[in-house]
CSV table of C-alpha atoms and ligand atoms in Angstrom, one decimal:
chain,number,residue,atom,x,y,z
A,179,UNK,CA,-56.7,77.6,-191.9
A,180,UNK,CA,-55.2,75.9,-189.1
A,181,UNK,CA,-55.9,72.3,-189.1
A,182,UNK,CA,-54.2,70.1,-186.3
A,183,UNK,CA,-56.5,67.2,-186.0
A,184,UNK,CA,-59.6,65.4,-187.2
A,185,UNK,CA,-62.8,63.7,-185.8
A,186,UNK,CA,-63.9,60.1,-187.1
A,187,UNK,CA,-67.4,59.9,-187.7
A,188,UNK,CA,-68.8,56.1,-187.8
A,189,UNK,CA,-72.0,55.7,-189.7
A,190,UNK,CA,-73.4,51.8,-190.8
A,191,UNK,CA,-70.0,50.3,-189.7
A,192,UNK,CA,-67.8,52.6,-192.1
A,193,UNK,CA,-65.5,55.3,-190.6
A,194,UNK,CA,-65.0,59.1,-192.1
A,195,UNK,CA,-62.4,61.4,-191.3
A,196,UNK,CA,-63.3,64.9,-190.8
A,197,UNK,CA,-60.6,67.5,-190.4
A,198,UNK,CA,-61.1,69.6,-187.4
A,199,UNK,CA,-60.1,73.4,-187.8
A,200,UNK,CA,-58.3,75.4,-184.9
A,201,UNK,CA,-59.7,79.0,-185.1
A,202,UNK,CA,-57.6,81.8,-183.3
A,203,UNK,CA,-60.2,82.1,-180.5
A,204,UNK,CA,-63.3,80.2,-179.8
A,205,UNK,CA,-64.2,76.7,-180.1
A,206,UNK,CA,-62.5,74.1,-183.0
A,207,UNK,CA,-64.7,73.5,-185.9
A,208,UNK,CA,-65.7,70.4,-187.7
A,209,UNK,CA,-65.1,70.4,-191.5
A,210,UNK,CA,-68.1,68.4,-193.0
A,211,UNK,CA,-67.7,69.9,-196.7
A,212,UNK,CA,-67.1,66.4,-198.1
A,213,UNK,CA,-69.5,64.6,-195.7
A,214,UNK,CA,-72.2,64.2,-198.3
A,215,UNK,CA,-69.7,63.3,-201.1
A,216,UNK,CA,-68.1,60.6,-199.2
A,217,UNK,CA,-70.8,59.4,-196.7
A,218,UNK,CA,-74.0,60.3,-198.5
A,219,UNK,CA,-75.6,61.9,-195.5
A,220,UNK,CA,-76.6,65.9,-194.6
A,221,UNK,CA,-76.3,67.4,-191.4
A,222,UNK,CA,-79.2,69.0,-189.9
A,223,UNK,CA,-78.9,72.5,-188.0
A,224,UNK,CA,-82.1,74.7,-188.2
A,225,UNK,CA,-81.0,78.2,-187.2
A,226,UNK,CA,-77.3,77.1,-187.5
A,227,UNK,CA,-77.0,77.1,-183.9
A,228,UNK,CA,-73.8,74.5,-184.5
A,229,UNK,CA,-72.8,75.6,-187.9
A,230,UNK,CA,-69.9,78.2,-189.1
A,231,UNK,CA,-70.9,79.4,-192.4
A,232,UNK,CA,-67.8,81.1,-193.1
A,233,UNK,CA,-64.1,81.8,-192.5
A,234,UNK,CA,-64.0,85.5,-191.1
A,235,UNK,CA,-61.2,87.8,-189.2
A,236,UNK,CA,-63.4,90.8,-188.7
A,237,UNK,CA,-65.4,90.1,-185.4
A,238,UNK,CA,-65.3,87.6,-182.5
A,239,UNK,CA,-67.9,87.1,-179.6
A,240,UNK,CA,-67.5,85.1,-176.9
A,241,UNK,CA,-71.1,84.5,-175.8
A,242,UNK,CA,-70.1,82.9,-172.1
A,243,UNK,CA,-67.7,85.7,-171.2
A,244,UNK,CA,-69.7,88.3,-172.7
A,245,UNK,CA,-66.8,89.6,-174.7
A,246,UNK,CA,-67.1,91.3,-178.4
A,247,UNK,CA,-63.8,92.0,-180.5
A,248,UNK,CA,-63.5,93.8,-183.7
A,249,UNK,CA,-60.3,93.0,-185.2
A,250,UNK,CA,-59.2,91.9,-181.6
A,251,UNK,CA,-60.1,95.4,-180.1
A,252,UNK,CA,-62.7,94.9,-177.4
A,253,UNK,CA,-65.7,97.1,-177.6
A,254,UNK,CA,-65.6,98.4,-174.1
A,255,UNK,CA,-62.2,100.1,-175.5
A,256,UNK,CA,-63.4,101.0,-178.7
A,257,UNK,CA,-66.4,102.7,-177.0
A,258,UNK,CA,-64.3,104.4,-174.7
A,259,UNK,CA,-61.7,105.9,-177.0
A,260,UNK,CA,-62.7,105.6,-180.7
A,261,UNK,CA,-65.3,106.7,-182.7
A,262,UNK,CA,-67.8,105.7,-185.1
A,263,UNK,CA,-65.7,106.3,-188.5
A,264,UNK,CA,-62.4,104.9,-186.8
A,265,UNK,CA,-64.6,101.6,-186.2
A,266,UNK,CA,-65.6,101.6,-189.9
A,267,UNK,CA,-62.0,102.1,-191.0
A,268,UNK,CA,-61.1,99.1,-188.7
A,269,UNK,CA,-63.8,96.8,-189.7
A,270,UNK,CA,-63.2,97.6,-193.6
A,271,UNK,CA,-59.5,97.5,-193.9
A,272,UNK,CA,-58.4,95.4,-190.8
A,273,UNK,CA,-56.3,98.0,-188.7
A,274,UNK,CA,-56.9,101.2,-186.8
A,275,UNK,CA,-55.8,104.1,-189.1
A,276,UNK,CA,-53.3,106.9,-188.7
A,277,UNK,CA,-54.1,110.2,-188.2
A,278,UNK,CA,-53.5,110.4,-192.3
A,279,UNK,CA,-55.5,107.5,-193.4
A,280,UNK,CA,-58.3,108.7,-190.8
A,281,UNK,CA,-58.7,112.0,-192.3
A,282,UNK,CA,-58.6,110.6,-195.9
A,283,UNK,CA,-61.3,108.2,-194.9
A,284,UNK,CA,-63.3,110.6,-193.3
A,285,UNK,CA,-63.0,112.9,-196.3
A,286,UNK,CA,-64.1,110.1,-198.7
A,287,UNK,CA,-67.2,109.2,-196.7
A,288,UNK,CA,-67.9,113.0,-196.3
A,289,UNK,CA,-67.8,113.6,-200.1
A,290,UNK,CA,-70.1,110.8,-201.0
A,291,UNK,CA,-73.2,111.8,-198.4
A,292,UNK,CA,-75.8,113.4,-201.3
A,293,UNK,CA,-77.6,111.2,-203.0
A,294,UNK,CA,-78.4,111.6,-206.8
A,295,UNK,CA,-81.3,114.4,-206.9
A,296,UNK,CA,-83.3,112.2,-208.8
A,297,UNK,CA,-83.8,109.9,-205.7
A,298,UNK,CA,-85.9,112.8,-204.2
A,299,UNK,CA,-88.6,111.9,-206.7
A,300,UNK,CA,-88.3,108.2,-206.0
A,301,UNK,CA,-89.0,108.9,-202.3
A,302,UNK,CA,-92.2,110.4,-203.5
A,303,UNK,CA,-93.8,107.3,-204.6
A,304,UNK,CA,-94.1,105.9,-201.0
A,305,UNK,CA,-97.3,106.5,-199.0
A,306,UNK,CA,-96.6,109.3,-196.2
A,307,UNK,CA,-97.3,106.8,-193.5
A,308,UNK,CA,-95.1,104.3,-194.7
A,309,UNK,CA,-92.7,102.6,-191.7
A,310,UNK,CA,-89.3,104.2,-192.5
A,311,UNK,CA,-87.8,100.8,-192.4
A,312,UNK,CA,-90.0,99.9,-195.7
A,313,UNK,CA,-88.9,103.2,-197.4
A,314,UNK,CA,-85.2,102.3,-196.7
A,315,UNK,CA,-85.2,98.7,-198.2
A,316,UNK,CA,-86.7,100.1,-201.2
A,317,UNK,CA,-84.6,102.9,-201.8
A,318,UNK,CA,-81.2,101.0,-200.9
A,319,UNK,CA,-82.5,98.6,-203.0
A,320,UNK,CA,-82.8,101.0,-205.8
A,321,UNK,CA,-79.2,102.2,-205.1
A,322,UNK,CA,-78.6,99.9,-208.0
A,323,UNK,CA,-80.6,101.7,-210.4
A,324,UNK,CA,-78.7,105.3,-209.6
A,325,UNK,CA,-74.9,104.0,-209.3
A,326,UNK,CA,-74.0,102.1,-212.2
A,327,UNK,CA,-70.2,102.6,-211.8
A,328,UNK,CA,-70.2,100.7,-208.6
A,329,UNK,CA,-71.9,97.6,-209.2
A,330,UNK,CA,-69.0,95.2,-210.8
A,331,UNK,CA,-68.3,92.9,-207.8
A,332,UNK,CA,-65.5,91.8,-209.6
A,333,UNK,CA,-63.7,95.1,-209.7
A,334,UNK,CA,-62.0,96.0,-206.2
A,335,UNK,CA,-62.0,99.7,-206.9
A,336,UNK,CA,-66.0,99.3,-207.7
A,337,UNK,CA,-66.3,97.4,-204.5
A,338,UNK,CA,-64.6,100.3,-202.8
A,339,UNK,CA,-66.8,103.0,-204.2
A,340,UNK,CA,-69.9,101.2,-203.4
A,341,UNK,CA,-68.7,100.5,-199.8
A,342,UNK,CA,-67.9,104.3,-199.1
A,343,UNK,CA,-71.5,105.2,-200.9
A,344,UNK,CA,-73.3,103.4,-198.6
A,345,UNK,CA,-71.7,104.1,-195.3
A,346,UNK,CA,-72.0,108.0,-196.5
A,347,UNK,CA,-75.4,107.5,-197.8
A,348,UNK,CA,-77.5,105.5,-195.4
A,349,UNK,CA,-77.9,108.4,-193.0
A,350,UNK,CA,-79.0,110.5,-195.4
A,351,UNK,CA,-81.7,108.0,-197.1
A,352,UNK,CA,-82.6,107.1,-193.2
A,353,UNK,CA,-83.2,110.8,-192.7
A,354,UNK,CA,-85.1,111.3,-195.8
A,355,UNK,CA,-87.1,108.6,-195.1
A,356,UNK,CA,-87.9,110.2,-191.6
A,357,UNK,CA,-88.6,113.7,-193.1
A,358,UNK,CA,-90.8,112.1,-195.7
A,359,UNK,CA,-93.0,110.1,-193.0
A,360,UNK,CA,-93.2,113.7,-191.1
A,361,UNK,CA,-94.5,115.7,-194.0
A,362,UNK,CA,-91.1,117.8,-193.9
A,363,UNK,CA,-88.8,118.9,-196.5
A,364,UNK,CA,-85.8,117.1,-197.1
A,365,UNK,CA,-82.7,118.4,-195.7
A,366,UNK,CA,-79.5,118.3,-197.4
A,367,UNK,CA,-76.3,116.7,-195.5
A,368,UNK,CA,-74.0,119.5,-194.0
A,369,UNK,CA,-70.4,118.1,-194.4
A,370,UNK,CA,-68.8,120.6,-191.7
A,371,UNK,CA,-70.8,118.4,-189.3
A,372,UNK,CA,-69.6,115.1,-188.4
A,373,UNK,CA,-71.2,111.8,-189.2
A,374,UNK,CA,-73.6,111.6,-186.1
A,375,UNK,CA,-74.0,115.5,-186.0
A,376,UNK,CA,-74.7,115.3,-189.5
A,377,UNK,CA,-77.4,112.6,-189.4
A,378,UNK,CA,-79.1,114.9,-186.6
A,379,UNK,CA,-79.0,117.9,-188.4
A,380,UNK,CA,-80.9,115.8,-191.6
A,381,UNK,CA,-83.3,114.6,-189.1
A,382,UNK,CA,-84.2,117.5,-187.0
A,383,UNK,CA,-83.5,121.0,-188.9
A,384,UNK,CA,-86.2,122.9,-190.8
A,385,UNK,CA,-85.9,125.5,-193.0
A,386,UNK,CA,-87.6,127.9,-190.9
A,387,UNK,CA,-85.2,127.7,-188.1
A,388,UNK,CA,-81.5,127.5,-187.2
A,389,UNK,CA,-80.7,123.8,-185.7
A,390,UNK,CA,-77.5,123.6,-183.7
A,391,UNK,CA,-76.5,120.3,-183.1
A,392,UNK,CA,-76.4,119.2,-179.4
A,393,UNK,CA,-72.6,117.8,-178.8
A,394,UNK,CA,-74.3,115.3,-176.0
A,395,UNK,CA,-76.6,113.9,-178.4
A,396,UNK,CA,-74.2,113.5,-181.3
A,397,UNK,CA,-71.4,111.9,-178.9
A,398,UNK,CA,-74.1,109.5,-177.6
A,399,UNK,CA,-75.6,108.7,-180.9
A,400,UNK,CA,-71.8,108.1,-182.5
A,401,UNK,CA,-71.5,105.7,-179.7
A,402,UNK,CA,-74.7,104.0,-180.1
A,403,UNK,CA,-73.7,103.9,-184.1
A,404,UNK,CA,-70.3,102.2,-182.9
A,405,UNK,CA,-71.9,99.7,-180.8
A,406,UNK,CA,-74.0,98.7,-183.7
A,407,UNK,CA,-71.2,98.6,-186.2
A,408,UNK,CA,-70.7,94.9,-186.7
A,409,UNK,CA,-71.7,91.4,-184.6
A,410,UNK,CA,-70.2,88.6,-186.8
A,411,UNK,CA,-72.3,86.3,-188.8
A,412,UNK,CA,-76.0,87.2,-187.0
A,413,UNK,CA,-79.1,87.0,-189.4
A,414,UNK,CA,-78.8,90.1,-191.5
A,415,UNK,CA,-75.3,89.5,-192.1
A,416,UNK,CA,-75.8,86.2,-193.0
A,417,UNK,CA,-78.7,87.3,-195.5
A,418,UNK,CA,-76.2,89.6,-197.0
A,419,UNK,CA,-73.5,87.3,-197.2
A,420,UNK,CA,-75.9,84.6,-198.7
A,421,UNK,CA,-77.3,87.1,-201.1
A,422,UNK,CA,-74.0,88.4,-202.0
A,423,UNK,CA,-73.1,84.7,-202.9
A,424,UNK,CA,-75.0,84.7,-206.1
A,425,UNK,CA,-73.0,87.7,-207.6
A,426,UNK,CA,-75.9,90.1,-206.7
A,427,UNK,CA,-74.7,93.9,-206.9
A,428,UNK,CA,-73.6,95.2,-203.2
A,429,UNK,CA,-76.6,97.6,-203.1
A,430,UNK,CA,-79.2,94.8,-203.7
A,431,UNK,CA,-77.1,92.5,-200.8
A,432,UNK,CA,-77.4,95.3,-198.4
A,433,UNK,CA,-81.3,96.0,-199.2
A,434,UNK,CA,-81.6,92.2,-198.3
A,435,UNK,CA,-79.9,92.8,-195.0
A,436,UNK,CA,-81.9,95.6,-194.1
A,437,UNK,CA,-85.1,93.7,-194.9
A,438,UNK,CA,-83.8,90.9,-192.4
A,439,UNK,CA,-83.0,93.2,-189.8
A,440,UNK,CA,-86.4,94.6,-189.4
A,441,UNK,CA,-87.7,91.7,-187.7
A,442,UNK,CA,-88.6,92.1,-184.0
A,443,UNK,CA,-86.4,89.1,-183.1
A,444,UNK,CA,-83.4,91.1,-184.4
A,445,UNK,CA,-82.9,94.9,-185.1
A,446,UNK,CA,-86.8,95.7,-184.8
A,447,UNK,CA,-86.6,94.6,-181.0
A,448,UNK,CA,-85.1,98.1,-180.1
A,449,UNK,CA,-88.5,99.6,-181.3
A,450,UNK,CA,-90.6,96.6,-179.7
A,451,UNK,CA,-88.7,97.0,-176.7
A,452,UNK,CA,-89.3,100.7,-175.8
A,453,UNK,CA,-93.2,100.2,-177.0
A,454,UNK,CA,-93.1,97.2,-174.3
A,455,UNK,CA,-91.4,99.5,-171.7
A,456,UNK,CA,-94.1,102.2,-172.3
A,457,UNK,CA,-97.1,99.7,-172.0
A,458,UNK,CA,-95.7,98.5,-168.8
A,459,UNK,CA,-95.5,102.2,-167.6
A,460,UNK,CA,-94.8,102.0,-163.8
A,461,UNK,CA,-92.8,99.7,-161.9
A,462,UNK,CA,-95.7,98.1,-159.9
A,463,UNK,CA,-96.9,96.5,-163.1
A,464,UNK,CA,-93.6,94.5,-163.9
A,465,UNK,CA,-94.2,91.5,-162.1
A,466,UNK,CA,-97.5,91.1,-164.4
A,467,UNK,CA,-95.2,91.3,-167.4
A,468,UNK,CA,-92.5,88.9,-166.1
A,469,UNK,CA,-95.3,86.3,-165.2
A,470,UNK,CA,-96.6,86.7,-169.2
A,471,UNK,CA,-92.9,86.1,-170.2
A,472,UNK,CA,-92.4,83.2,-168.5
A,473,UNK,CA,-96.0,81.6,-169.2
A,474,UNK,CA,-95.6,78.9,-172.0
A,475,UNK,CA,-98.9,79.8,-173.3
A,476,UNK,CA,-98.2,83.2,-173.8
A,477,UNK,CA,-96.4,84.5,-176.9
A,478,UNK,CA,-95.2,87.5,-175.2
A,479,UNK,CA,-91.6,88.0,-174.7
A,480,UNK,CA,-89.5,90.4,-173.0
A,481,UNK,CA,-88.0,92.3,-175.7
A,482,UNK,CA,-84.6,93.5,-175.2
A,483,UNK,CA,-83.4,90.4,-173.4
A,484,UNK,CA,-81.9,87.1,-174.4
A,485,UNK,CA,-79.7,86.8,-177.3
A,486,UNK,CA,-78.7,83.6,-179.5
A,487,UNK,CA,-75.0,84.0,-178.6
A,488,UNK,CA,-74.7,85.8,-175.4
A,489,UNK,CA,-75.2,83.7,-172.7
A,490,UNK,CA,-73.7,86.3,-170.1
A,491,UNK,CA,-74.6,90.1,-170.3
A,492,UNK,CA,-74.2,91.6,-173.9
A,493,UNK,CA,-71.4,93.7,-173.5
A,494,UNK,CA,-72.7,96.6,-175.9
A,495,UNK,CA,-75.9,96.5,-173.2
A,496,UNK,CA,-73.4,97.5,-170.3
A,497,UNK,CA,-72.0,100.6,-172.2
A,498,UNK,CA,-75.5,101.6,-173.7
A,499,UNK,CA,-76.8,101.2,-169.9
A,500,UNK,CA,-74.3,103.7,-168.9
A,501,UNK,CA,-74.9,106.1,-172.0
A,502,UNK,CA,-78.4,106.0,-170.9
A,503,UNK,CA,-77.6,107.2,-167.7
A,504,UNK,CA,-75.4,110.0,-169.1
A,505,UNK,CA,-77.4,111.7,-171.8
A,506,UNK,CA,-80.7,111.5,-169.3
A,507,UNK,CA,-78.6,113.0,-166.8
A,508,UNK,CA,-77.1,115.8,-169.0
A,509,UNK,CA,-80.5,116.6,-170.4
A,510,UNK,CA,-81.6,116.7,-167.0
A,511,UNK,CA,-84.5,113.9,-167.7
A,512,UNK,CA,-82.6,111.5,-165.1
A,513,UNK,CA,-86.2,110.7,-163.7
A,514,UNK,CA,-87.4,109.3,-167.1
A,515,UNK,CA,-89.9,106.8,-166.2
A,516,UNK,CA,-89.1,104.8,-168.7
A,517,UNK,CA,-85.5,104.5,-168.0
A,518,UNK,CA,-86.9,103.6,-164.3
A,519,UNK,CA,-89.2,100.8,-165.7
A,520,UNK,CA,-86.1,99.3,-167.7
A,521,UNK,CA,-83.7,99.4,-164.7
A,522,UNK,CA,-86.4,97.7,-162.5
A,523,UNK,CA,-87.2,95.4,-164.9
A,524,UNK,CA,-83.5,93.9,-165.6
A,525,UNK,CA,-83.1,94.4,-161.8
A,526,UNK,CA,-86.1,91.7,-161.2
A,527,UNK,CA,-85.4,89.6,-164.5
A,528,UNK,CA,-81.8,89.2,-163.5
A,529,UNK,CA,-83.1,87.7,-160.1
A,530,UNK,CA,-85.7,85.6,-161.2
A,531,UNK,CA,-85.1,81.8,-161.9
A,532,UNK,CA,-86.7,81.9,-165.2
A,533,UNK,CA,-84.3,84.2,-166.6
A,534,UNK,CA,-81.1,83.3,-164.5
A,535,UNK,CA,-81.6,79.4,-165.4
A,536,UNK,CA,-82.0,80.4,-169.1
A,537,UNK,CA,-79.2,82.7,-169.1
A,538,UNK,CA,-81.1,85.7,-170.5
A,539,UNK,CA,-79.6,88.9,-170.3
A,540,UNK,CA,-80.4,92.3,-171.2
A,541,UNK,CA,-79.1,92.9,-175.1
A,542,UNK,CA,-77.9,95.9,-176.9
A,543,UNK,CA,-81.6,96.8,-177.7
A,544,UNK,CA,-82.8,97.2,-174.1
A,545,UNK,CA,-81.5,100.6,-173.2
A,546,UNK,CA,-80.8,102.1,-177.0
A,547,UNK,CA,-84.5,102.9,-177.5
A,548,UNK,CA,-84.3,105.3,-174.4
A,549,UNK,CA,-81.5,107.5,-175.4
A,550,UNK,CA,-82.9,107.6,-179.1
A,551,UNK,CA,-86.4,108.5,-177.5
A,552,UNK,CA,-84.7,111.1,-175.1
A,553,UNK,CA,-83.0,112.3,-178.6
A,554,UNK,CA,-86.6,113.0,-180.1
A,555,UNK,CA,-86.3,109.9,-182.5
A,556,UNK,CA,-89.9,108.6,-182.9
A,557,UNK,CA,-89.8,104.7,-182.1
A,558,UNK,CA,-90.2,103.9,-185.9
A,559,UNK,CA,-86.7,105.4,-186.6
A,560,UNK,CA,-84.6,103.3,-184.0
A,561,UNK,CA,-84.3,100.3,-186.5
A,562,UNK,CA,-83.4,102.6,-189.5
A,563,UNK,CA,-80.5,103.7,-187.1
A,564,UNK,CA,-79.7,100.3,-186.6
A,565,UNK,CA,-79.5,99.7,-190.0
A,566,UNK,CA,-77.5,102.5,-190.8
A,567,UNK,CA,-74.8,101.8,-188.0
A,568,UNK,CA,-74.9,98.1,-189.3
A,569,UNK,CA,-74.0,98.9,-193.0
A,570,UNK,CA,-70.3,99.1,-192.3
A,571,UNK,CA,-70.4,95.6,-190.8
A,572,UNK,CA,-72.4,94.0,-193.5
A,573,UNK,CA,-70.1,95.7,-196.2
A,574,UNK,CA,-66.9,94.6,-194.5
A,575,UNK,CA,-68.4,91.0,-194.2
A,576,UNK,CA,-69.5,91.0,-197.8
A,577,UNK,CA,-66.0,92.6,-199.4
A,578,UNK,CA,-64.3,89.8,-197.1
A,579,UNK,CA,-66.8,87.2,-198.8
A,580,UNK,CA,-66.1,88.3,-202.3
A,581,UNK,CA,-62.2,88.2,-202.0
A,582,UNK,CA,-62.6,84.8,-200.2
A,583,UNK,CA,-61.0,82.1,-202.8
A,584,UNK,CA,-63.3,79.4,-201.3
A,585,UNK,CA,-66.4,81.5,-201.8
A,586,UNK,CA,-69.5,79.8,-203.5
A,587,UNK,CA,-72.8,80.4,-203.7
A,588,UNK,CA,-74.8,79.5,-200.4
A,589,UNK,CA,-76.9,76.6,-201.0
A,590,UNK,CA,-78.2,74.7,-197.8
A,591,UNK,CA,-79.8,71.4,-198.3
A,592,UNK,CA,-82.8,69.9,-196.3
A,593,UNK,CA,-84.5,67.3,-194.2
A,594,UNK,CA,-87.3,66.7,-196.6
A,595,UNK,CA,-90.6,65.2,-194.7
A,596,UNK,CA,-93.2,65.5,-197.7
A,597,UNK,CA,-94.8,63.3,-199.7
A,598,UNK,CA,-92.9,60.2,-201.8
A,599,UNK,CA,-93.6,60.1,-205.7
A,600,UNK,CA,-97.3,60.5,-206.4
A,601,UNK,CA,-99.2,60.0,-209.9
A,602,UNK,CA,-101.1,63.0,-211.0
A,603,UNK,CA,-104.8,62.7,-210.7
A,604,UNK,CA,-106.7,64.7,-213.2
A,605,UNK,CA,-108.8,67.6,-211.4
A,606,UNK,CA,-112.2,65.9,-212.3
A,607,UNK,CA,-111.1,62.8,-210.3
A,608,UNK,CA,-109.6,64.5,-207.2
B,281,LIG,N1,-88.3,86.4,-172.8
B,281,LIG,C1,-88.8,85.2,-172.2
B,281,LIG,N2,-88.4,84.2,-172.7
B,281,LIG,C2,-87.4,84.2,-173.5
B,281,LIG,C3,-86.6,85.5,-173.9
B,281,LIG,C4,-87.3,86.1,-173.8
B,281,LIG,N3,-86.9,87.6,-174.2
B,281,LIG,N4,-85.8,84.9,-174.6
B,281,LIG,C5,-85.6,83.5,-175.0
B,281,LIG,N5,-86.4,83.2,-173.9
B,281,LIG,C6,-86.8,81.8,-173.8
B,281,LIG,C7,-87.7,81.0,-174.7
B,281,LIG,O1,-89.0,81.0,-174.5
B,281,LIG,C8,-86.8,79.6,-174.6
B,281,LIG,O2,-87.6,78.7,-173.4
B,281,LIG,P1,-87.5,77.3,-173.4
B,281,LIG,O3,-86.5,76.8,-173.6
B,281,LIG,O4,-88.4,76.9,-172.1
B,281,LIG,O5,-88.5,77.1,-174.8
B,281,LIG,C9,-85.4,79.9,-174.2
B,281,LIG,O6,-85.4,80.9,-173.5
B,281,LIG,C10,-84.5,80.0,-175.2
B,281,LIG,O7,-84.9,81.0,-176.2
B,281,LIG,P2,-84.8,80.5,-177.9
B,281,LIG,O8,-86.1,81.1,-178.7
B,281,LIG,O9,-84.6,79.4,-178.2
B,281,LIG,O10,-83.5,81.4,-178.2
B,281,LIG,P3,-82.9,81.9,-179.5
B,281,LIG,O11,-81.4,81.8,-179.3
B,281,LIG,O12,-83.6,81.2,-180.6
B,281,LIG,O13,-83.5,83.4,-179.6
B,281,LIG,C11,-83.6,85.7,-179.3
B,281,LIG,C12,-82.6,84.3,-179.3
B,281,LIG,C13,-84.6,85.8,-180.9
B,281,LIG,C14,-82.8,87.0,-179.5
B,281,LIG,C15,-84.5,85.5,-177.9
B,281,LIG,O14,-84.2,85.8,-176.9
B,281,LIG,C16,-85.8,86.8,-178.2
B,281,LIG,O15,-86.7,86.7,-178.8
B,281,LIG,N6,-85.5,87.8,-177.2
B,281,LIG,C17,-86.5,89.1,-177.5
B,281,LIG,C18,-86.0,89.8,-179.1
B,281,LIG,C19,-84.9,90.4,-178.8
B,281,LIG,O16,-84.7,91.2,-177.7
B,281,LIG,N7,-84.3,90.6,-180.0
B,281,LIG,C20,-83.0,91.2,-180.2
B,281,LIG,C21,-82.0,90.2,-180.1
B,281,LIG,S1,-80.5,91.2,-180.2
B,281,LIG,C22,-80.2,92.1,-181.7
B,281,LIG,O17,-80.7,91.6,-182.8
B,281,LIG,C23,-79.6,93.1,-181.9
């Protein structure tokens, strides 16, 4: 930590020095760790809009510029030249792999794609009409009941095995959740296929027919996974870190992250966004929905628009939009009405004072659903695909936290506004 300067806080006539840490990129950070002990006050920041919860060297976002870096490499360059498993290696270990390191890593992930056979019975306890995210939260949490040899968070080898297991098995579990929901038999992983191709195979192959993975689709899916791999201290990642700070096992922590991701303000937005675009249906209905989004008395929001950190284009949305054009074009469905509505909606919103003044731009979820839909995924699978892509980010952040010597259990304080001391009144006298 580079501490060059200090800030002074004056409170009730007394002054307190606060160290100011200089990051490698981004705004300086006031260190308030000793504030309560020294000055007897808390800070108040619901939603953590001005609070850095940890030190990290994995991902950097400049929300004003619309820039996203993983270990210093821009997402645009990675999206153009790299692929999902290489980005996984980069996030987990800090450097781009050599050819030998990549092949070893891919081999390790590939050899862990199968799940314990008994897990098949576990799935059967769910209702068929369960949302695949509900199944995912439950099954990933239950991994701690199946893989006892990777639960010891103090053993670096076990942490490593847990990380590889989750990156390898999440696609298998997500595909099983999908198959279960449509009443089809589970399809075992096929390790001759690449990561995205294997997932497509597990989702769409059936025993009665041969399924050949379309390389256009597997490349596009790989890119979607890459664009979702990590995003610094967002809600689900912070959930994983908070759960992990108590020493909980890694499977339980990732299950907590999946639960948080499910919300429509976070990863659930991709499903909500496509459903919204379909509900709008035709370009002529867009003004009606824009008006609703602007109406303070209407809870409706444009899904796939706005971001806590980006006050400019989400760089992932740009790549995703190009991908949508490319994939739909290659599949010969470029006149897809949902894509037309999305593009027109974006054009209108970006010229509208409300969206311009609030710096609301399309986020990663605005176009991803259109691509996933074209691939044949039902909307209920959009968030599970986000979850399996983000697993590497969660695990990388979790591993970084466990290895951090300053790590403590996360325990925020509060601004209490409830009753003061009251005397208990017996039920007969209330
Ligand atoms: N449509 C209409 N108005 C919006 C939208 C939107 N999508 N997003 C924000 N606003 C408005 C708010 O009403 C608010 O207006 P006000 O200042 O007049 O009250 C202002 O913009 C700021 O919004 P906040 O909710 O305070 O911003 P916050 O940073 O808390 O929320 C969020 C960010 C949750 C992403 C929000 O923009 C949103 O709900 N978007 C739609 C859901 C979505 O797409 N989520 C995906 C996020 S990306 C991801 O998780 C992968």
